[in-house]
């Protein structure tokens, strides 16, 4: 069974290949991805690594380690929760809704 790992507090220069290399020292990496901003393409400072073996060892070894002057936060990723109101269309929220309520 594979383990999905969250890696936070990454230096903004970190690439997906960097993540793969760091974690491959501890086991078999099937996927490594640094999260990027949709508009700018810049790193958001965190990423995810999927490992088929060695995930627990990688978490233990890399959590708190120093990379580029930053202390990494490494733990098992939690399942993504559904976010209500993810779209502003028809949600009634936002700046315009507050103004309508006054009248």
mmCIF file of N, CA and C in Angstrom:
data_model
loop_
_atom_site.group_PDB
_atom_site.id
_atom_site.type_symbol
_atom_site.label_atom_id
_atom_site.label_comp_id
_atom_site.label_asym_id
_atom_site.label_seq_id
_atom_site.Cartn_x
_atom_site.Cartn_y
_atom_site.Cartn_z
ATOM 1 N N UNK A 1 0.852 -1.189 0.000
ATOM 2 C CA UNK A 1 0.000 0.000 0.000
ATOM 3 C C UNK A 1 0.890 1.242 0.000
ATOM 4 N N UNK A 2 0.513 2.218 -0.789
ATOM 5 C CA UNK A 2 1.327 3.421 -0.872
ATOM 6 C C UNK A 2 0.962 4.403 0.232
ATOM 7 N N UNK A 3 1.915 5.265 0.541
ATOM 8 C CA UNK A 3 1.723 6.282 1.574
ATOM 9 C C UNK A 3 1.884 7.643 0.922
ATOM 10 N N UNK A 4 0.925 8.527 1.165
ATOM 11 C CA UNK A 4 0.980 9.883 0.648
ATOM 12 C C UNK A 4 1.514 10.779 1.764
ATOM 13 N N UNK A 5 2.574 11.537 1.466
ATOM 14 C CA UNK A 5 3.290 12.316 2.475
ATOM 15 C C UNK A 5 3.229 13.797 2.135
ATOM 16 N N UNK A 6 2.893 14.602 3.140
ATOM 17 C CA UNK A 6 2.890 16.058 3.023
ATOM 18 C C UNK A 6 4.268 16.574 3.419
ATOM 19 N N UNK A 7 4.800 17.519 2.643
ATOM 20 C CA UNK A 7 6.084 18.139 2.950
ATOM 21 C C UNK A 7 5.868 19.650 2.944
ATOM 22 N N UNK A 8 5.988 20.277 4.111
ATOM 23 C CA UNK A 8 5.745 21.704 4.225
ATOM 24 C C UNK A 8 6.993 22.487 4.579
ATOM 25 N N UNK A 9 6.875 23.792 4.467
ATOM 26 C CA UNK A 9 7.946 24.743 4.752
ATOM 27 C C UNK A 9 9.139 24.555 3.812
ATOM 28 N N UNK A 10 8.829 24.226 2.565
ATOM 29 C CA UNK A 10 9.877 24.046 1.559
ATOM 30 C C UNK A 10 10.459 25.386 1.129
ATOM 31 N N UNK A 11 11.760 25.416 0.849
ATOM 32 C CA UNK A 11 12.306 26.618 0.210
ATOM 33 C C UNK A 11 11.581 26.812 -1.127
ATOM 34 N N UNK A 12 11.348 28.040 -1.524
ATOM 35 C CA UNK A 12 10.571 28.306 -2.734
ATOM 36 C C UNK A 12 11.294 27.907 -4.015
ATOM 37 N N UNK A 13 12.566 27.559 -3.902
ATOM 38 C CA UNK A 13 13.335 27.109 -5.066
ATOM 39 C C UNK A 13 13.283 25.591 -5.249
ATOM 40 N N UNK A 14 12.614 24.881 -4.340
ATOM 41 C CA UNK A 14 12.542 23.419 -4.402
ATOM 42 C C UNK A 14 11.749 22.969 -5.616
ATOM 43 N N UNK A 15 12.264 21.955 -6.316
ATOM 44 C CA UNK A 15 11.567 21.379 -7.465
ATOM 45 C C UNK A 15 11.018 20.005 -7.102
ATOM 46 N N UNK A 16 10.156 19.483 -7.948
ATOM 47 C CA UNK A 16 9.631 18.136 -7.746
ATOM 48 C C UNK A 16 10.753 17.107 -7.803
ATOM 49 N N UNK A 17 11.756 17.342 -8.648
ATOM 50 C CA UNK A 17 12.903 16.432 -8.720
ATOM 51 C C UNK A 17 13.695 16.435 -7.412
ATOM 52 N N UNK A 18 13.813 17.612 -6.768
ATOM 53 C CA UNK A 18 14.474 17.675 -5.462
ATOM 54 C C UNK A 18 13.743 16.793 -4.452
ATOM 55 N N UNK A 19 12.414 16.929 -4.404
ATOM 56 C CA UNK A 19 11.617 16.108 -3.481
ATOM 57 C C UNK A 19 11.849 14.622 -3.745
ATOM 58 N N UNK A 20 11.791 14.246 -5.017
ATOM 59 C CA UNK A 20 11.983 12.844 -5.391
ATOM 60 C C UNK A 20 13.345 12.340 -4.898
ATOM 61 N N UNK A 21 14.381 13.135 -5.109
ATOM 62 C CA UNK A 21 15.730 12.732 -4.693
ATOM 63 C C UNK A 21 15.838 12.571 -3.177
ATOM 64 N N UNK A 22 15.290 13.522 -2.422
ATOM 65 C CA UNK A 22 15.376 13.452 -0.956
ATOM 66 C C UNK A 22 14.691 12.204 -0.420
ATOM 67 N N UNK A 23 13.522 11.900 -0.957
ATOM 68 C CA UNK A 23 12.739 10.779 -0.435
ATOM 69 C C UNK A 23 13.208 9.434 -0.981
ATOM 70 N N UNK A 24 13.782 9.421 -2.167
ATOM 71 C CA UNK A 24 14.265 8.167 -2.766
ATOM 72 C C UNK A 24 15.380 7.533 -1.945
ATOM 73 N N UNK A 25 16.069 8.316 -1.138
ATOM 74 C CA UNK A 25 17.105 7.769 -0.259
ATOM 75 C C UNK A 25 16.527 6.854 0.808
ATOM 76 N N UNK A 26 15.206 6.934 1.021
ATOM 77 C CA UNK A 26 14.558 6.179 2.097
ATOM 78 C C UNK A 26 13.603 5.105 1.602
ATOM 79 N N UNK A 27 13.358 5.041 0.292
ATOM 80 C CA UNK A 27 12.441 4.038 -0.231
ATOM 81 C C UNK A 27 12.058 4.318 -1.666
ATOM 82 N N UNK A 28 10.965 3.697 -2.084
ATOM 83 C CA UNK A 28 10.515 3.764 -3.464
ATOM 84 C C UNK A 28 9.486 4.887 -3.656
ATOM 85 N N UNK A 29 9.846 5.903 -4.445
ATOM 86 C CA UNK A 29 8.977 7.050 -4.705
ATOM 87 C C UNK A 29 8.232 6.823 -6.020
ATOM 88 N N UNK A 30 6.901 6.923 -5.964
ATOM 89 C CA UNK A 30 6.107 6.781 -7.184
ATOM 90 C C UNK A 30 5.704 8.130 -7.763
ATOM 91 N N UNK A 31 5.661 9.166 -6.911
ATOM 92 C CA UNK A 31 5.273 10.493 -7.382
ATOM 93 C C UNK A 31 5.789 11.535 -6.411
ATOM 94 N N UNK A 32 6.238 12.670 -6.938
ATOM 95 C CA UNK A 32 6.654 13.812 -6.117
ATOM 96 C C UNK A 32 6.198 15.073 -6.821
ATOM 97 N N UNK A 33 5.538 15.960 -6.096
ATOM 98 C CA UNK A 33 4.971 17.154 -6.710
ATOM 99 C C UNK A 33 5.042 18.339 -5.748
ATOM 100 N N UNK A 34 5.614 19.446 -6.206
ATOM 101 C CA UNK A 34 5.599 20.697 -5.454
ATOM 102 C C UNK A 34 4.361 21.468 -5.893
ATOM 103 N N UNK A 35 3.564 21.943 -4.933
ATOM 104 C CA UNK A 35 2.366 22.722 -5.252
ATOM 105 C C UNK A 35 2.779 24.095 -5.755
ATOM 106 N N UNK A 36 2.131 24.527 -6.845
ATOM 107 C CA UNK A 36 2.437 25.835 -7.419
ATOM 108 C C UNK A 36 1.174 26.685 -7.532
ATOM 109 N N UNK A 37 1.372 27.986 -7.507
ATOM 110 C CA UNK A 37 0.279 28.937 -7.675
ATOM 111 C C UNK A 37 -0.217 28.863 -9.115
ATOM 112 N N UNK A 38 -1.512 28.814 -9.309
ATOM 113 C CA UNK A 38 -2.090 28.701 -10.658
ATOM 114 C C UNK A 38 -1.760 29.891 -11.546
ATOM 115 N N UNK A 39 -1.766 31.073 -10.972
ATOM 116 C CA UNK A 39 -1.568 32.278 -11.767
ATOM 117 C C UNK A 39 -0.105 32.575 -12.057
ATOM 118 N N UNK A 40 0.762 32.410 -11.055
ATOM 119 C CA UNK A 40 2.164 32.806 -11.225
ATOM 120 C C UNK A 40 3.083 31.636 -11.541
ATOM 121 N N UNK A 41 2.656 30.412 -11.208
ATOM 122 C CA UNK A 41 3.503 29.247 -11.416
ATOM 123 C C UNK A 41 4.574 29.082 -10.354
ATOM 124 N N UNK A 42 4.609 29.975 -9.364
ATOM 125 C CA UNK A 42 5.599 29.902 -8.291
ATOM 126 C C UNK A 42 5.215 28.843 -7.266
ATOM 127 N N UNK A 43 6.232 28.302 -6.603
ATOM 128 C CA UNK A 43 6.015 27.328 -5.545
ATOM 129 C C UNK A 43 5.184 27.949 -4.429
ATOM 130 N N UNK A 44 4.320 27.136 -3.831
ATOM 131 C CA UNK A 44 3.526 27.587 -2.685
ATOM 132 C C UNK A 44 4.183 27.176 -1.371
ATOM 133 N N UNK A 45 5.359 26.539 -1.444
ATOM 134 C CA UNK A 45 6.107 26.203 -0.236
ATOM 135 C C UNK A 45 5.745 24.869 0.390
ATOM 136 N N UNK A 46 4.977 24.058 -0.339
ATOM 137 C CA UNK A 46 4.684 22.709 0.151
ATOM 138 C C UNK A 46 4.516 21.773 -1.030
ATOM 139 N N UNK A 47 4.518 20.485 -0.730
ATOM 140 C CA UNK A 47 4.353 19.495 -1.779
ATOM 141 C C UNK A 47 3.925 18.153 -1.207
ATOM 142 N N UNK A 48 3.822 17.174 -2.094
ATOM 143 C CA UNK A 48 3.404 15.833 -1.703
ATOM 144 C C UNK A 48 4.297 14.803 -2.366
ATOM 145 N N UNK A 49 4.558 13.737 -1.634
ATOM 146 C CA UNK A 49 5.352 12.628 -2.149
ATOM 147 C C UNK A 49 4.560 11.350 -1.886
ATOM 148 N N UNK A 50 4.469 10.490 -2.890
ATOM 149 C CA UNK A 50 3.810 9.196 -2.730
ATOM 150 C C UNK A 50 4.877 8.121 -2.787
ATOM 151 N N UNK A 51 4.887 7.249 -1.775
ATOM 152 C CA UNK A 51 5.893 6.191 -1.691
ATOM 153 C C UNK A 51 5.213 4.841 -1.514
ATOM 154 N N UNK A 52 5.734 3.813 -2.195
ATOM 155 C CA UNK A 52 5.188 2.468 -2.026
ATOM 156 C C UNK A 52 5.870 1.745 -0.873
ATOM 157 N N UNK A 53 7.110 2.110 -0.579
ATOM 158 C CA UNK A 53 7.792 1.559 0.592
ATOM 159 C C UNK A 53 8.766 2.586 1.148
ATOM 160 N N UNK A 54 8.977 2.517 2.455
ATOM 161 C CA UNK A 54 9.904 3.425 3.110
ATOM 162 C C UNK A 54 9.302 4.750 3.541
ATOM 163 N N UNK A 55 8.007 4.899 3.444
ATOM 164 C CA UNK A 55 7.354 6.159 3.791
ATOM 165 C C UNK A 55 7.541 6.554 5.247
ATOM 166 N N UNK A 56 7.359 5.605 6.156
ATOM 167 C CA UNK A 56 7.512 5.916 7.579
ATOM 168 C C UNK A 56 8.954 6.306 7.903
ATOM 169 N N UNK A 57 9.911 5.611 7.295
ATOM 170 C CA UNK A 57 11.323 5.923 7.519
ATOM 171 C C UNK A 57 11.651 7.314 6.985
ATOM 172 N N UNK A 58 11.097 7.668 5.839
ATOM 173 C CA UNK A 58 11.336 8.983 5.254
ATOM 174 C C UNK A 58 10.762 10.086 6.136
ATOM 175 N N UNK A 59 9.558 9.872 6.658
ATOM 176 C CA UNK A 59 8.935 10.861 7.541
ATOM 177 C C UNK A 59 9.804 11.080 8.770
ATOM 178 N N UNK A 60 10.237 9.993 9.391
ATOM 179 C CA UNK A 60 11.073 10.080 10.591
ATOM 180 C C UNK A 60 12.393 10.785 10.296
ATOM 181 N N UNK A 61 13.018 10.451 9.178
ATOM 182 C CA UNK A 61 14.332 11.007 8.846
ATOM 183 C C UNK A 61 14.270 12.469 8.416
ATOM 184 N N UNK A 62 13.209 12.863 7.709
ATOM 185 C CA UNK A 62 13.195 14.192 7.098
ATOM 186 C C UNK A 62 12.414 15.247 7.878
ATOM 187 N N UNK A 63 11.503 14.837 8.762
ATOM 188 C CA UNK A 63 10.738 15.812 9.532
ATOM 189 C C UNK A 63 11.695 16.609 10.425
ATOM 190 N N UNK A 64 11.666 17.920 10.284
ATOM 191 C CA UNK A 64 12.524 18.794 11.080
ATOM 192 C C UNK A 64 13.904 19.026 10.487
ATOM 193 N N UNK A 65 14.214 18.346 9.387
ATOM 194 C CA UNK A 65 15.538 18.539 8.779
ATOM 195 C C UNK A 65 15.624 19.927 8.139
ATOM 196 N N UNK A 66 16.847 20.448 8.080
ATOM 197 C CA UNK A 66 17.099 21.781 7.548
ATOM 198 C C UNK A 66 17.428 21.710 6.059
ATOM 199 N N UNK A 67 16.685 22.463 5.247
ATOM 200 C CA UNK A 67 16.951 22.555 3.815
ATOM 201 C C UNK A 67 16.837 24.026 3.433
ATOM 202 N N UNK A 68 17.895 24.572 2.902
ATOM 203 C CA UNK A 68 17.874 25.966 2.473
ATOM 204 C C UNK A 68 17.527 26.926 3.590
ATOM 205 N N UNK A 69 17.961 26.604 4.813
ATOM 206 C CA UNK A 69 17.682 27.470 5.954
ATOM 207 C C UNK A 69 16.286 27.334 6.527
ATOM 208 N N UNK A 70 15.542 26.344 6.064
ATOM 209 C CA UNK A 70 14.169 26.129 6.551
ATOM 210 C C UNK A 70 14.051 24.744 7.163
ATOM 211 N N UNK A 71 13.234 24.628 8.193
ATOM 212 C CA UNK A 71 12.993 23.359 8.866
ATOM 213 C C UNK A 71 11.766 22.694 8.238
ATOM 214 N N UNK A 72 11.976 21.554 7.572
ATOM 215 C CA UNK A 72 10.873 20.880 6.882
ATOM 216 C C UNK A 72 9.858 20.319 7.861
ATOM 217 N N UNK A 73 8.606 20.354 7.467
ATOM 218 C CA UNK A 73 7.516 19.715 8.201
ATOM 219 C C UNK A 73 7.052 18.554 7.341
ATOM 220 N N UNK A 74 7.270 17.325 7.806
ATOM 221 C CA UNK A 74 6.964 16.137 7.015
ATOM 222 C C UNK A 74 6.054 15.230 7.835
ATOM 223 N N UNK A 75 4.886 14.898 7.285
ATOM 224 C CA UNK A 75 3.991 13.948 7.951
ATOM 225 C C UNK A 75 3.077 13.285 6.929
ATOM 226 N N UNK A 76 2.349 12.284 7.392
ATOM 227 C CA UNK A 76 1.427 11.610 6.486
ATOM 228 C C UNK A 76 0.318 12.578 6.093
ATOM 229 N N UNK A 77 0.050 12.663 4.797
ATOM 230 C CA UNK A 77 -0.977 13.580 4.301
ATOM 231 C C UNK A 77 -2.352 13.108 4.734
ATOM 232 N N UNK A 78 -3.192 14.061 5.065
ATOM 233 C CA UNK A 78 -4.573 13.758 5.419
ATOM 234 C C UNK A 78 -5.410 13.864 4.151
ATOM 235 N N UNK A 79 -6.482 13.080 4.063
ATOM 236 C CA UNK A 79 -7.339 13.177 2.873
ATOM 237 C C UNK A 79 -7.881 14.595 2.720
ATOM 238 N N UNK A 80 -7.973 15.030 1.486
ATOM 239 C CA UNK A 80 -8.474 16.371 1.206
ATOM 240 C C UNK A 80 -9.946 16.451 1.564
ATOM 241 N N UNK A 81 -10.301 17.489 2.313
ATOM 242 C CA UNK A 81 -11.697 17.666 2.710
ATOM 243 C C UNK A 81 -12.430 18.464 1.632
ATOM 244 N N UNK A 82 -13.714 18.150 1.456
ATOM 245 C CA UNK A 82 -14.534 18.933 0.532
ATOM 246 C C UNK A 82 -14.704 20.324 1.111
ATOM 247 N N UNK A 83 -14.480 21.322 0.285
ATOM 248 C CA UNK A 83 -14.630 22.703 0.740
ATOM 249 C C UNK A 83 -15.942 23.249 0.207
ATOM 250 N N UNK A 84 -16.861 23.567 1.098
ATOM 251 C CA UNK A 84 -18.142 24.146 0.696
ATOM 252 C C UNK A 84 -17.908 25.550 0.179
ATOM 253 N N UNK A 85 -18.614 25.905 -0.866
ATOM 254 C CA UNK A 85 -18.506 27.257 -1.393
ATOM 255 C C UNK A 85 -17.228 27.496 -2.167
ATOM 256 N N UNK A 86 -16.671 26.460 -2.749
ATOM 257 C CA UNK A 86 -15.440 26.596 -3.498
ATOM 258 C C UNK A 86 -15.585 27.496 -4.705
ATOM 259 N N UNK A 87 -16.795 27.638 -5.197
ATOM 260 C CA UNK A 87 -17.043 28.502 -6.346
ATOM 261 C C UNK A 87 -17.866 29.697 -5.884
ATOM 262 N N UNK A 88 -17.532 30.862 -6.366
ATOM 263 C CA UNK A 88 -18.292 32.039 -5.963
ATOM 264 C C UNK A 88 -19.590 32.167 -6.748
ATOM 265 N N UNK A 89 -19.725 31.416 -7.835
ATOM 266 C CA UNK A 89 -20.925 31.506 -8.659
ATOM 267 C C UNK A 89 -22.124 30.952 -7.898
ATOM 268 N N UNK A 90 -23.102 31.792 -7.662
ATOM 269 C CA UNK A 90 -24.331 31.356 -7.019
ATOM 270 C C UNK A 90 -24.229 31.120 -5.533
ATOM 271 N N UNK A 91 -23.109 31.424 -4.917
ATOM 272 C CA UNK A 91 -22.971 31.136 -3.496
ATOM 273 C C UNK A 91 -23.542 32.243 -2.630
ATOM 274 N N UNK A 92 -23.748 33.424 -3.221
ATOM 275 C CA UNK A 92 -24.309 34.527 -2.451
ATOM 276 C C UNK A 92 -23.277 35.225 -1.587
ATOM 277 N N UNK A 93 -22.043 34.801 -1.642
ATOM 278 C CA UNK A 93 -21.008 35.406 -0.810
ATOM 279 C C UNK A 93 -20.296 36.521 -1.540
ATOM 280 N N UNK A 94 -19.272 37.015 -0.929
ATOM 281 C CA UNK A 94 -18.452 38.025 -1.561
ATOM 282 C C UNK A 94 -18.889 39.435 -1.239
ATOM 283 N N UNK A 95 -18.200 40.378 -1.793
ATOM 284 C CA UNK A 95 -18.417 41.796 -1.514
ATOM 285 C C UNK A 95 -19.828 42.244 -1.878
ATOM 286 N N UNK A 96 -20.303 41.822 -3.018
ATOM 287 C CA UNK A 96 -21.629 42.256 -3.471
ATOM 288 C C UNK A 96 -22.750 41.841 -2.543
ATOM 289 N N UNK A 97 -22.643 40.671 -1.947
ATOM 290 C CA UNK A 97 -23.689 40.175 -1.059
ATOM 291 C C UNK A 97 -23.818 41.059 0.175
ATOM 292 N N UNK A 98 -22.707 41.519 0.706
ATOM 293 C CA UNK A 98 -22.751 42.360 1.904
ATOM 294 C C UNK A 98 -23.450 43.675 1.602
ATOM 295 N N UNK A 99 -23.237 44.200 0.442
ATOM 296 C CA UNK A 99 -23.862 45.481 0.072
ATOM 297 C C UNK A 99 -25.367 45.294 -0.136
ATOM 298 N N UNK A 100 -25.792 44.183 -0.720
ATOM 299 C CA UNK A 100 -27.223 43.957 -0.963
ATOM 300 C C UNK A 100 -27.987 43.853 0.344
ATOM 301 N N UNK A 101 -27.340 43.286 1.374
ATOM 302 C CA UNK A 101 -28.031 43.088 2.647
ATOM 303 C C UNK A 101 -28.402 44.402 3.336
ATOM 304 N N UNK A 102 -27.756 45.478 2.970
ATOM 305 C CA UNK A 102 -28.029 46.758 3.630
ATOM 306 C C UNK A 102 -29.320 47.413 3.119
ATOM 307 N N UNK A 103 -29.804 47.001 2.000
ATOM 308 C CA UNK A 103 -30.956 47.689 1.399
ATOM 309 C C UNK A 103 -32.238 46.997 1.646
#
